[in-house]
PDB file of C-alpha atoms in Angstrom:
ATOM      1  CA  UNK U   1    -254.283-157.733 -39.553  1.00 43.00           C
ATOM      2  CA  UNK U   2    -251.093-157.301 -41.811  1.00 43.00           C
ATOM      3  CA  UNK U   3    -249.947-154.808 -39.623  1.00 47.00           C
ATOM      4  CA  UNK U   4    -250.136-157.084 -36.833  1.00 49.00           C
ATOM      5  CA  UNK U   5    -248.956-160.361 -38.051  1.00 43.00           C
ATOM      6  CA  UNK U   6    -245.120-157.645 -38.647  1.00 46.00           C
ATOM      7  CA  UNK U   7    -245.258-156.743 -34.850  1.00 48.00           C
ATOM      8  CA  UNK U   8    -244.948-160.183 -34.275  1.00 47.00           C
ATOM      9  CA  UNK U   9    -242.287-160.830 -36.470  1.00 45.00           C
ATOM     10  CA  UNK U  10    -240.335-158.095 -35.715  1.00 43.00           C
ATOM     11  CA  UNK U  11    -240.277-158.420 -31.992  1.00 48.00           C
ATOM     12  CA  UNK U  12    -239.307-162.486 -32.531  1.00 46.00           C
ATOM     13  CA  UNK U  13    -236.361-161.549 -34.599  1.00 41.00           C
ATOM     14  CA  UNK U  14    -235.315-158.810 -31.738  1.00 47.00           C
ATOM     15  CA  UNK U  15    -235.491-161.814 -29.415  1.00 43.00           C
ATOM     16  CA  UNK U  16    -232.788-163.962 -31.772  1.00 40.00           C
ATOM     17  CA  UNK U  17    -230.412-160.638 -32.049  1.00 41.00           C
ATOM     18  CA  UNK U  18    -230.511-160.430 -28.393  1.00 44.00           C
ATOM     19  CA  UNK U  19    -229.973-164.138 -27.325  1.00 45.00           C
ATOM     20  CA  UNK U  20    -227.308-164.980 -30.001  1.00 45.00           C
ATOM     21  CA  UNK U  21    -224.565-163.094 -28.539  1.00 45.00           C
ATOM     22  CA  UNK U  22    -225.359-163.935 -24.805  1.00 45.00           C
ATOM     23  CA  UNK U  23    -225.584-167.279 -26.035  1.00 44.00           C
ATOM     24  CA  UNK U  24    -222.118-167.508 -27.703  1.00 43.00           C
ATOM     25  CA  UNK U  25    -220.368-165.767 -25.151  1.00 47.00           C
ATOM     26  CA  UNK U  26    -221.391-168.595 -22.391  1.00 51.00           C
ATOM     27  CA  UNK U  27    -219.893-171.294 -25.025  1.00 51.00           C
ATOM     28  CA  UNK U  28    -216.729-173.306 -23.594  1.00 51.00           C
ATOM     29  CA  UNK U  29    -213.814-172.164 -25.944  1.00 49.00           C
ATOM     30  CA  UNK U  30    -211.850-175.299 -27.331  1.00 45.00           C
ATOM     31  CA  UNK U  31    -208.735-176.317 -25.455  1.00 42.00           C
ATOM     32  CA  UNK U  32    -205.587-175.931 -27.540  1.00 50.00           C
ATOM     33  CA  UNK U  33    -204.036-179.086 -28.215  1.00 56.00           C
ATOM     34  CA  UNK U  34    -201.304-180.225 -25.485  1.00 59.00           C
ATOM     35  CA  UNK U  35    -197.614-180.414 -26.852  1.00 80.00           C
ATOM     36  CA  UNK U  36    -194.104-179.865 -25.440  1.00 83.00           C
ATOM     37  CA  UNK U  37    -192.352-176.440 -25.227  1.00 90.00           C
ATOM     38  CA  UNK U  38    -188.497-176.798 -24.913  1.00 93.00           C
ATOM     39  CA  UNK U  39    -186.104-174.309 -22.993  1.00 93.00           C
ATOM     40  CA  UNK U  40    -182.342-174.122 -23.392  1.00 95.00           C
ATOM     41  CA  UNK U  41    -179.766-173.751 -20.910  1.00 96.00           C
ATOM     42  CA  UNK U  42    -175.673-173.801 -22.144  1.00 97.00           C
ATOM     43  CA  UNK U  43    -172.693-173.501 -19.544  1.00 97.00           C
ATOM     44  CA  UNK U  44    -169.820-172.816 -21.184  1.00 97.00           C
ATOM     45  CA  UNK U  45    -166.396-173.840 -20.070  1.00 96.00           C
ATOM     46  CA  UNK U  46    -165.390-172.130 -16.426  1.00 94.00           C
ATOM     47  CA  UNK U  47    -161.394-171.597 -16.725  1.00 96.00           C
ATOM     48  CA  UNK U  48    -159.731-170.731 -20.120  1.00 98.00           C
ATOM     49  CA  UNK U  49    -158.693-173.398 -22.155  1.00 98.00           C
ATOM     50  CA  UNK U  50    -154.928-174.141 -23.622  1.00 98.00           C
ATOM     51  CA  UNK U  51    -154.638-174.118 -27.147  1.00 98.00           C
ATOM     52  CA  UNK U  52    -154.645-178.066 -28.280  1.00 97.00           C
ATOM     53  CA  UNK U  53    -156.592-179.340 -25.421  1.00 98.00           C
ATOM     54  CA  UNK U  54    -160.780-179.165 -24.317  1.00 97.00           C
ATOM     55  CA  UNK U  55    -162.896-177.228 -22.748  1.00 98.00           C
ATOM     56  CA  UNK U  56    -166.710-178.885 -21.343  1.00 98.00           C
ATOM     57  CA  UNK U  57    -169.464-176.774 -22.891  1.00 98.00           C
ATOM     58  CA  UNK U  58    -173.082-178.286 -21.406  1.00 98.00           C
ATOM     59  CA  UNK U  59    -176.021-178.228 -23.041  1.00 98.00           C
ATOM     60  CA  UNK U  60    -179.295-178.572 -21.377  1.00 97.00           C
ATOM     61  CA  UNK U  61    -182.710-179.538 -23.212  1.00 97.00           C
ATOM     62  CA  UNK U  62    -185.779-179.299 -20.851  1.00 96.00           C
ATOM     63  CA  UNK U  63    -189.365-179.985 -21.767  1.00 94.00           C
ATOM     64  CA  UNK U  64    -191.456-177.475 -20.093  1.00 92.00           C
ATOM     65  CA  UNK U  65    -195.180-178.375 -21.858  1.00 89.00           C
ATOM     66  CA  UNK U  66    -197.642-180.887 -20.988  1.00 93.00           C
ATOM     67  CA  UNK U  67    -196.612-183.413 -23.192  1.00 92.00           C
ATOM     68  CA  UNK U  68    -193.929-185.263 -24.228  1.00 94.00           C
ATOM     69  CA  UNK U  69    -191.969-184.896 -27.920  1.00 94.00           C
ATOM     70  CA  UNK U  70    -193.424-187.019 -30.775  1.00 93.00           C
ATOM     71  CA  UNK U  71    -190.435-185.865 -33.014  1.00 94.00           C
ATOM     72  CA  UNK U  72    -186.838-185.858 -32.638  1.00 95.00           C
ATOM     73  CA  UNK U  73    -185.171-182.362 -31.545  1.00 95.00           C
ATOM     74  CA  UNK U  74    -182.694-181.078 -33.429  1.00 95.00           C
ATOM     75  CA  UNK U  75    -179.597-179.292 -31.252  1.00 97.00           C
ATOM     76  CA  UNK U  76    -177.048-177.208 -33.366  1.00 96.00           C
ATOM     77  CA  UNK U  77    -173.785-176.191 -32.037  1.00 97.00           C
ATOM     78  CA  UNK U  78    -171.991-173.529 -33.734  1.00 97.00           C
ATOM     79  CA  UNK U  79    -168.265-173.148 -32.568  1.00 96.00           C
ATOM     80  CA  UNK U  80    -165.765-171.415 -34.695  1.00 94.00           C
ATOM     81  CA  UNK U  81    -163.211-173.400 -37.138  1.00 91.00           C
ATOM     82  CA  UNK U  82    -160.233-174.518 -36.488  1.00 93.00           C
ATOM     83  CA  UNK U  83    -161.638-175.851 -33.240  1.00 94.00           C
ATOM     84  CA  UNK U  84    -163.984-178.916 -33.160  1.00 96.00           C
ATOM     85  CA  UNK U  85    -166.758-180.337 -30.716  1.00 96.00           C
ATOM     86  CA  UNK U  86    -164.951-183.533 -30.409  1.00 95.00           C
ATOM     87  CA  UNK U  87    -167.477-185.549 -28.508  1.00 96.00           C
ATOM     88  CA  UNK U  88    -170.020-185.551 -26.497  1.00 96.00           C
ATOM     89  CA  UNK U  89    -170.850-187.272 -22.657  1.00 97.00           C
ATOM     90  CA  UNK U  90    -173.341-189.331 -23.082  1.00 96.00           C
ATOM     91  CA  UNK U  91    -172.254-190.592 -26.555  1.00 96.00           C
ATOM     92  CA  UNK U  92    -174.661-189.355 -29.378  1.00 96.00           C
ATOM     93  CA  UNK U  93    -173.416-189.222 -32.747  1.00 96.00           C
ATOM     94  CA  UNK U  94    -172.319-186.015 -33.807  1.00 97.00           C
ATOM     95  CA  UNK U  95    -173.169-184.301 -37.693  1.00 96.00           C
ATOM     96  CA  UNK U  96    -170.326-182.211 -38.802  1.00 95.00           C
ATOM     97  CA  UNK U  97    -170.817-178.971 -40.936  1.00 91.00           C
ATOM     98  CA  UNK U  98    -167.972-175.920 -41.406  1.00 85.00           C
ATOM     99  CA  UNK U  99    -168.855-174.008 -38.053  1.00 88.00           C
ATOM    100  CA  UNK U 100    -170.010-176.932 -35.757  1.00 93.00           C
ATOM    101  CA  UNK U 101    -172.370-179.741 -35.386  1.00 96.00           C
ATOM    102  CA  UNK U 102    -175.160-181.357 -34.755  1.00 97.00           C
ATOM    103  CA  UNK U 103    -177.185-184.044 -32.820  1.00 97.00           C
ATOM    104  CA  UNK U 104    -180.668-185.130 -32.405  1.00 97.00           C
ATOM    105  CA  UNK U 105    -182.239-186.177 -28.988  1.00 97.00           C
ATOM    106  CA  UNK U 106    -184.746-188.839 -29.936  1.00 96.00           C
ATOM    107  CA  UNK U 107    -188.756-188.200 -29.353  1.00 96.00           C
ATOM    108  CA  UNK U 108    -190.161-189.231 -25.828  1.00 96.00           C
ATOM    109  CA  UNK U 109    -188.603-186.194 -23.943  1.00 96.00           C
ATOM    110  CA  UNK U 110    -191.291-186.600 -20.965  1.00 96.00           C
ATOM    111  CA  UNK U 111    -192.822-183.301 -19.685  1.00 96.00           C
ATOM    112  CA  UNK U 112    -190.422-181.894 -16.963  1.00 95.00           C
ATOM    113  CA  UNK U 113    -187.443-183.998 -18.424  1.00 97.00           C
ATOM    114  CA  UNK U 114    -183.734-182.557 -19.424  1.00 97.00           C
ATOM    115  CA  UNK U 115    -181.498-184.106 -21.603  1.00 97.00           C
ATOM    116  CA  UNK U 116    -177.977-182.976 -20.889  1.00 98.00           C
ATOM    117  CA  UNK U 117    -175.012-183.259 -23.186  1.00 98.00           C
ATOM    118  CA  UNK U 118    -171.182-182.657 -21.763  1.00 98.00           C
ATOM    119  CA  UNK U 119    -169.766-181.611 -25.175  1.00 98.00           C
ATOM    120  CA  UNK U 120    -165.309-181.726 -25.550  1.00 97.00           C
ATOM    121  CA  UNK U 121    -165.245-178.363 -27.353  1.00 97.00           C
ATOM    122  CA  UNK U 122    -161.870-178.999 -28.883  1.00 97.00           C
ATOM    123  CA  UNK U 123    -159.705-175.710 -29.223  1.00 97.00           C
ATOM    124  CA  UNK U 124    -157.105-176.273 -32.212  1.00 97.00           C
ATOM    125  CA  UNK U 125    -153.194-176.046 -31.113  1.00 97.00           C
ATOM    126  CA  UNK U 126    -152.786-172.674 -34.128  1.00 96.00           C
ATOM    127  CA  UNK U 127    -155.338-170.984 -31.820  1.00 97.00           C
ATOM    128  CA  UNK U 128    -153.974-167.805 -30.477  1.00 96.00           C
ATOM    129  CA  UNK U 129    -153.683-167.698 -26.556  1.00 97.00           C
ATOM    130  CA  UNK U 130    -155.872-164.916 -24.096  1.00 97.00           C
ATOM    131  CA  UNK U 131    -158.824-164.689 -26.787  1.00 97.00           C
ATOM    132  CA  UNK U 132    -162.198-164.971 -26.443  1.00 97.00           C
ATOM    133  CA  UNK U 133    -164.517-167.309 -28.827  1.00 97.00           C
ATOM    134  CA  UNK U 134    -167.525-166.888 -29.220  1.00 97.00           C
ATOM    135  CA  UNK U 135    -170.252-169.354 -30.774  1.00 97.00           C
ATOM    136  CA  UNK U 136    -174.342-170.310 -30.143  1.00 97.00           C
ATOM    137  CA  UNK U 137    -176.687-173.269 -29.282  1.00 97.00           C
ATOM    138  CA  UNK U 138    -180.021-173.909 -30.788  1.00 95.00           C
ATOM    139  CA  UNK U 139    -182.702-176.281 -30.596  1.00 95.00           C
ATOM    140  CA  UNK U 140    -185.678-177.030 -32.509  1.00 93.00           C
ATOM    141  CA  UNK U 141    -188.794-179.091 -32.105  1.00 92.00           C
ATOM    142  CA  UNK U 142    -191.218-179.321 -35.031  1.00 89.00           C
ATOM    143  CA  UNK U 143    -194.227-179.478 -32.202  1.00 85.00           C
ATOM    144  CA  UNK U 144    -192.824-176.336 -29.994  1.00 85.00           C
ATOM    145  CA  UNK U 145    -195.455-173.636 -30.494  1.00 81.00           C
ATOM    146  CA  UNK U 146    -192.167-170.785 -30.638  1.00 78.00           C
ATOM    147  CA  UNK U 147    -190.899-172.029 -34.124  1.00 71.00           C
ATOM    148  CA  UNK U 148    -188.454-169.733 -34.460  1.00 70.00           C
ATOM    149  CA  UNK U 149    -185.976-171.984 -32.414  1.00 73.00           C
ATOM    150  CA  UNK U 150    -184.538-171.322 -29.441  1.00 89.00           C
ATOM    151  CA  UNK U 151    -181.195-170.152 -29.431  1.00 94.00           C
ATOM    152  CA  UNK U 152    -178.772-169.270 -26.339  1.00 96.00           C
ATOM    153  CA  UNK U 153    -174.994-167.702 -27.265  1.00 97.00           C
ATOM    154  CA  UNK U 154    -171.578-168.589 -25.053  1.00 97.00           C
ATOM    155  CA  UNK U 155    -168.168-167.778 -24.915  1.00 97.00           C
ATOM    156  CA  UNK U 156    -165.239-169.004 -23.875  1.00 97.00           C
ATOM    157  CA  UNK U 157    -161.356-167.666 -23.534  1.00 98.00           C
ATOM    158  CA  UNK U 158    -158.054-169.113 -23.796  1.00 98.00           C
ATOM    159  CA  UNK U 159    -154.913-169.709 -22.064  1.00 97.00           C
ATOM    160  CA  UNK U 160    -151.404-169.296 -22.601  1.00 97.00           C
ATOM    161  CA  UNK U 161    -150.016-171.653 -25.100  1.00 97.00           C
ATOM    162  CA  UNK U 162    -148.528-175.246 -23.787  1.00 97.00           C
ATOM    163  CA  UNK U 163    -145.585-177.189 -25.204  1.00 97.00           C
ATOM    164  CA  UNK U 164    -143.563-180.174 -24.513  1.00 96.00           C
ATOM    165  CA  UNK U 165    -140.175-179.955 -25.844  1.00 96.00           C
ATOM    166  CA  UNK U 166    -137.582-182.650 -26.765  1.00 93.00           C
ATOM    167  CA  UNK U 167    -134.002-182.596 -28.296  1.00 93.00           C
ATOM    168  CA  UNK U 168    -132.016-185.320 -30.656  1.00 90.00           C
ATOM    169  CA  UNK U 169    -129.691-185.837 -33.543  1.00 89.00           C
ATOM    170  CA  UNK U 170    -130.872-187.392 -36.371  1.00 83.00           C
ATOM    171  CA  UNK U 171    -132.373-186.832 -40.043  1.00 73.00           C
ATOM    172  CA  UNK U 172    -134.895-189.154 -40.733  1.00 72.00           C
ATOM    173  CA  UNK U 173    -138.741-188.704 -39.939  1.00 71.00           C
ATOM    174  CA  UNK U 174    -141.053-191.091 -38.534  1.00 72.00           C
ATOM    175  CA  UNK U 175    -144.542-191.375 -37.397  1.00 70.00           C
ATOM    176  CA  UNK U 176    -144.216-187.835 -37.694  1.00 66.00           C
ATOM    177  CA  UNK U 177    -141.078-187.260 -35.499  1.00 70.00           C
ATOM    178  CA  UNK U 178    -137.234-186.997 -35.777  1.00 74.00           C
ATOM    179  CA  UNK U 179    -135.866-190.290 -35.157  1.00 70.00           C
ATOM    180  CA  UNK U 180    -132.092-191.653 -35.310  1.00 64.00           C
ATOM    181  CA  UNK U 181    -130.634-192.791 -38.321  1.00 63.00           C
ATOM    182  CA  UNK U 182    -127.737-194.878 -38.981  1.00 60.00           C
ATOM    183  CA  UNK U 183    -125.117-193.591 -40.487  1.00 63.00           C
ATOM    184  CA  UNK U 184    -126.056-189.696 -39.730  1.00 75.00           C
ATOM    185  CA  UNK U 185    -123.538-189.097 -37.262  1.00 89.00           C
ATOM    186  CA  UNK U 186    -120.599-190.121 -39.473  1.00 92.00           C
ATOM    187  CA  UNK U 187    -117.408-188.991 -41.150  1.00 94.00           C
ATOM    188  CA  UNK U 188    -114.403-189.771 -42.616  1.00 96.00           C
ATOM    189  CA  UNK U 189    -110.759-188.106 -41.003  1.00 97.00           C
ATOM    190  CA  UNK U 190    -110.652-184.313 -41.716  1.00 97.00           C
ATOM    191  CA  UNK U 191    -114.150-184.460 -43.572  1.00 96.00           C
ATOM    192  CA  UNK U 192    -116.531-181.633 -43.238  1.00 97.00           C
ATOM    193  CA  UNK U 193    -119.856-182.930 -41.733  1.00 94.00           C
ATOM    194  CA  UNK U 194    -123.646-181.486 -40.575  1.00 93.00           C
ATOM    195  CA  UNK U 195    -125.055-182.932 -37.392  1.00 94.00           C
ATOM    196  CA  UNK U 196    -129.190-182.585 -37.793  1.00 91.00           C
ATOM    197  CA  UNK U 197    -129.557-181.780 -34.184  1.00 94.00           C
ATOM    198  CA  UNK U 198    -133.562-181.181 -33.708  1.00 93.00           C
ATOM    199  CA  UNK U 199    -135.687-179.909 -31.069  1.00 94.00           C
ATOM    200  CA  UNK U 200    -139.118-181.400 -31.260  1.00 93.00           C
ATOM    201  CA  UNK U 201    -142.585-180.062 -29.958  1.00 95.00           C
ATOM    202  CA  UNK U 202    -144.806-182.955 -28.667  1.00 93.00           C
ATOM    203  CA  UNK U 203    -147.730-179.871 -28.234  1.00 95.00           C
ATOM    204  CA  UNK U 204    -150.250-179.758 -27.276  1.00 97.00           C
ATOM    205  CA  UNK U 205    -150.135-176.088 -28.379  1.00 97.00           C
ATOM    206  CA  UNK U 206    -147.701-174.293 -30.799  1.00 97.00           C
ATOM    207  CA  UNK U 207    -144.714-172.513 -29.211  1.00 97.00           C
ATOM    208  CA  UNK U 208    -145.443-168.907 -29.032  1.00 96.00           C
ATOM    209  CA  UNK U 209    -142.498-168.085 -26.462  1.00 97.00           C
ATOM    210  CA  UNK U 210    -138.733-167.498 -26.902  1.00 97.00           C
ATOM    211  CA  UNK U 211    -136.587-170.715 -26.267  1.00 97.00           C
ATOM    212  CA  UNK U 212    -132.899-171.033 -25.859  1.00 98.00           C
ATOM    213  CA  UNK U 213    -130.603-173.783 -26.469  1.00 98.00           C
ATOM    214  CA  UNK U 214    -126.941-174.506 -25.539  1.00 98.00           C
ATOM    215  CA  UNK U 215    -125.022-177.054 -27.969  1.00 98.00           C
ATOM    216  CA  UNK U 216    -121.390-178.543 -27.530  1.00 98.00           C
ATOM    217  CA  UNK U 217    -120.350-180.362 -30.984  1.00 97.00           C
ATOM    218  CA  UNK U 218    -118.308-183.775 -30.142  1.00 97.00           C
ATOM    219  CA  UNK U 219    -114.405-184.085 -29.001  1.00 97.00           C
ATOM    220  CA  UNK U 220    -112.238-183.668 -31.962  1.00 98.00           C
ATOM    221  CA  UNK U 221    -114.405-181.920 -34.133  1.00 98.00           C
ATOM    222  CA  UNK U 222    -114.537-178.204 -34.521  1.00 98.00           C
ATOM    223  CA  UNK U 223    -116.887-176.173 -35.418  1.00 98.00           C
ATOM    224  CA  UNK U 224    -116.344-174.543 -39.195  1.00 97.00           C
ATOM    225  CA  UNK U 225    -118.632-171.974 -41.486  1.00 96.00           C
ATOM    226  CA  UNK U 226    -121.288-169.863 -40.677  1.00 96.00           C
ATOM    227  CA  UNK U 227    -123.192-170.474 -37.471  1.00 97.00           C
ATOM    228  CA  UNK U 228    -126.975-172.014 -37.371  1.00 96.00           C
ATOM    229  CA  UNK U 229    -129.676-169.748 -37.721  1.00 95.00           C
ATOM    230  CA  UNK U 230    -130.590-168.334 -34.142  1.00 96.00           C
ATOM    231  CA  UNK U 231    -127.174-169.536 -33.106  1.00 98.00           C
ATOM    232  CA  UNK U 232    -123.683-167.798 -31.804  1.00 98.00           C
ATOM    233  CA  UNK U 233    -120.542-169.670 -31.262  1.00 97.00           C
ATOM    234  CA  UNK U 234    -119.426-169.075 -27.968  1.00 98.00           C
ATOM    235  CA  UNK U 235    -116.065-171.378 -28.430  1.00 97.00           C
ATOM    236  CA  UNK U 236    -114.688-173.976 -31.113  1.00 98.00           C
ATOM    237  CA  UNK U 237    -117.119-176.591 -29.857  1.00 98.00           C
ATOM    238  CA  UNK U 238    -119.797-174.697 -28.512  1.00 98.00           C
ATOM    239  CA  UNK U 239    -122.923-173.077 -29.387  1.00 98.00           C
ATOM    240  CA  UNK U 240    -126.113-170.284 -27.622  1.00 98.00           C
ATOM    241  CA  UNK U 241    -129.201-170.599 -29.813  1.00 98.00           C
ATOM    242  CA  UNK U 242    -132.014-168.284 -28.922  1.00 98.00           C
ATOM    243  CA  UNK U 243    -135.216-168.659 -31.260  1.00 97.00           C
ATOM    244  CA  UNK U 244    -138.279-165.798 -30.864  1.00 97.00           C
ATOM    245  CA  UNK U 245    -140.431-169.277 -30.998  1.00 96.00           C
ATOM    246  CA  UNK U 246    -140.297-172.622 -30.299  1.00 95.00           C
ATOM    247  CA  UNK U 247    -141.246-175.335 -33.242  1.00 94.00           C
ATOM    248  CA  UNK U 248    -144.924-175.821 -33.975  1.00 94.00           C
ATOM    249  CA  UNK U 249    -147.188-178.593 -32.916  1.00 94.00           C
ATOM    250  CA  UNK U 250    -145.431-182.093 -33.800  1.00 92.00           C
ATOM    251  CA  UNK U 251    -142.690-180.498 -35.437  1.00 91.00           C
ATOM    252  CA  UNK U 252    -139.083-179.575 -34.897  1.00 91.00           C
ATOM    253  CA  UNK U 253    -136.506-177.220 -35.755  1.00 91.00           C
ATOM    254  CA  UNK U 254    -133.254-178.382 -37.322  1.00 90.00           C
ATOM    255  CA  UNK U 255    -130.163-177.066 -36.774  1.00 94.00           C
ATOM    256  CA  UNK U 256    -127.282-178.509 -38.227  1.00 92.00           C
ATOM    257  CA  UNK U 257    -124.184-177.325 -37.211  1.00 96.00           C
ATOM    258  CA  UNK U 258    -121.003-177.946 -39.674  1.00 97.00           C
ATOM    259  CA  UNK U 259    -118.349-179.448 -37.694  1.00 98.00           C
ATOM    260  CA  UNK U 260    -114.486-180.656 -39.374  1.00 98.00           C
ATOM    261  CA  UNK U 261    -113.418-184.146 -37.798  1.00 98.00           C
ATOM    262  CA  UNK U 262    -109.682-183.796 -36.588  1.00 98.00           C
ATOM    263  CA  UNK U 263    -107.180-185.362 -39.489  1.00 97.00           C
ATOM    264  CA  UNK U 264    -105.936-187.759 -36.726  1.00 97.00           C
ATOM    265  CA  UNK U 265    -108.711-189.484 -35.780  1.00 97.00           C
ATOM    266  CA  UNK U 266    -108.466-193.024 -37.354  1.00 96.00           C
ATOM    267  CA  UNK U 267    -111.472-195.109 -38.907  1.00 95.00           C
ATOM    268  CA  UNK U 268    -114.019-196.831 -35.794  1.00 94.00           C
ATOM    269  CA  UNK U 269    -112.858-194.433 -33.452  1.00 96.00           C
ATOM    270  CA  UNK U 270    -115.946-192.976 -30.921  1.00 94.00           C
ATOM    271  CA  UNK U 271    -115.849-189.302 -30.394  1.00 96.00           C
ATOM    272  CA  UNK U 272    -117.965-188.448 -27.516  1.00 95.00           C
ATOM    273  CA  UNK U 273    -118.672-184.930 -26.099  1.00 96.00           C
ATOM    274  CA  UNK U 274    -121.884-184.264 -27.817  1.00 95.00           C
ATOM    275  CA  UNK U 275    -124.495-182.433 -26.126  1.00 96.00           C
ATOM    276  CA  UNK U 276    -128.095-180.392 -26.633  1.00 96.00           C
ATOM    277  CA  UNK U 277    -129.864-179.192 -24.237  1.00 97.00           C
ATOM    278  CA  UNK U 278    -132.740-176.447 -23.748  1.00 97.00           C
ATOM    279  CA  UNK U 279    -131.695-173.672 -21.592  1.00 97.00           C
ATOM    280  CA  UNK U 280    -134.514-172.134 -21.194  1.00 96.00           C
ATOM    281  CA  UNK U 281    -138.292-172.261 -22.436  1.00 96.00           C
ATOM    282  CA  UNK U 282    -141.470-170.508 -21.137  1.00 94.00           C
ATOM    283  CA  UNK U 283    -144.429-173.075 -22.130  1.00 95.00           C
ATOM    284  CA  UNK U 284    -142.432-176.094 -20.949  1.00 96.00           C
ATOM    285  CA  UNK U 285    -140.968-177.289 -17.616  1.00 94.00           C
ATOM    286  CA  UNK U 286    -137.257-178.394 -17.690  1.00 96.00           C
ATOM    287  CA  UNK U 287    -136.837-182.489 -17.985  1.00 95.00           C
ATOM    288  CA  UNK U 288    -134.803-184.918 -19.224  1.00 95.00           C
ATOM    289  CA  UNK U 289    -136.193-184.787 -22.547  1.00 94.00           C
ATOM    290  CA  UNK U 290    -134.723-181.243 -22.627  1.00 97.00           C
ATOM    291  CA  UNK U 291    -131.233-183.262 -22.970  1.00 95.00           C
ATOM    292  CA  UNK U 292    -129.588-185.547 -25.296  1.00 92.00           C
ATOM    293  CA  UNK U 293    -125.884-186.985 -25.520  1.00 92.00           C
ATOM    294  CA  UNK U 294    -124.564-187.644 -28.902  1.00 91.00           C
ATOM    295  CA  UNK U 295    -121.289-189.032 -30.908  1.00 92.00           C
ATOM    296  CA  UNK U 296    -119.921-188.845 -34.031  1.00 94.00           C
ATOM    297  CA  UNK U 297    -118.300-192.109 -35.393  1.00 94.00           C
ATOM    298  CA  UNK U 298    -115.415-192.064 -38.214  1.00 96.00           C
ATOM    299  CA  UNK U 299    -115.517-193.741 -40.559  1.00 93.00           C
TER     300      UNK U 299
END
């Protein structure tokens, strides 16, 4: 009897090893949950960019998952100091930190849905021209299963430097430029005087290139001493200035040649005759601010 009463039991418990496997597999696994999965896409600027002007870098957010963002994302943009994202198209507000910035687009990215940014990467006027820089893009959603961030790298190159020159005589400075000052141009009968001729660079890059200059000092004066830096005489009253660079970016060079006012002039009297003018300048196209006319009054 006790024999056959652990048949039974035996053979039931080989019927529960059997059946609890084949009944597990045939269980429907759990789903897992929905959430949104973001891809990255970055063009960088297409031509190369002048020192001390933009270049469009766009940034493109897509939602790829089957449901839409319950959190902000977080997009970094790393590009290399001196230069600047300076704004973006749509407007969002940018974070600044030493190698970029930053901006958040807001939850509610819909499945299928981009969010597209037109960033003004703004290269600084010091920048060197024919270079490439080099920075990245990332984005992170606290939801995205790939929590490592997604992350997408660009480059961009420059072009040869750009700058706008213009010429005057004065000494005094404002708004950050040369402007004319009464009583600069002025000298007693026989006196020894400097004329602070200038040539200004309105930018937007600095002058990497030669430029040249030609400078005639006014009707009875003469020039005396040593010539200008950069500059030859090429006559009593004349002047060839050749510089291996221009000024830098919203600045000038000044040149101040010494000139002696002829004994016979008399007080009041006008002398014209002045003149400045760039000859010649690689990263600027000739114009009229490439001339200026100038006396010197006695007094």
């Amino acid at each position: 009897m006790m024999r056959t009463l652990r048949a039974t039991a035996l053979a039931a418990l080989s019927v529960l090893l059997v059946a609890g496997p084949a009944q597990a597999a045939t269980a429907p696994l759990a789903a897992p949950p929905a959430t949104a999965q973001l891809s990255l896409e970055v063009c960088p600027p297409q031509h190369p960019v002048v020192p001390g002007e933009t270049g469009t870098l766009e940034v493109k957010v897509t939602n790829r998952g089957p449901s839409a963002t319950t959190d902000d994302t977080l997009v970094v943009v790393h590009f290399p100091a001196p230069g600047v994202v300076q704004s973006a198209d749509p407007a969002v507000t940018l974070t600044y930190f030493g190698t970029g910035s930053s901006y958040k687009i807001p939850a509610g990215l819909a499945p299928g849905a981009a969010s597209v940014e037109r960033l003004a990467l703004y290269v600084a006027p010091v920048t060197d021209p024919f270079i490439t820089i080099s920075g990245d893009v990332q984005a992170y959603y606290p939801g995205d299963p790939d929590q490592s961030g997604h992350t997408t790298a660009y480059s961009l190159t420059t072009a040869d430097t750009k700058a706008h020159f213009m010429v005057g005589a004065s000494s005094a400075w404002q708004a950050g430029h040369p402007v004319p000052q009464p009583g600069d141009l002025t000298g007693a009968p026989g006196a020894t005087i400097n004329l602070p001729l200038w040539v200004y660079n309105a930018g937007p890059s600095y002058s990497r290139h030669p430029i040249d200059l030609a400078i005639t000092v006014p009707e009875h004066t003469t020039l005396t001493g040593t010539p200008p830096y950069g500059c030859t005489a090429t006559g009593p009253r004349t002047l060839s200035c050749h510089y291996p660079t221009g000024p830098r970016y919203h600045d000038a060079v000044f040149i101040d040649p010494a000139v002696v006012i002829d004994p016979s002039t008399v007080a009041g009297q006008v002398l014209p005759g002045g003149t400045l003018d760039v000859v010649a300048a690689v990263e600027d196209c000739p114009s009229p601010d490439w001339h200026t006319d100038y006396v010197v009054t006695v007094s």
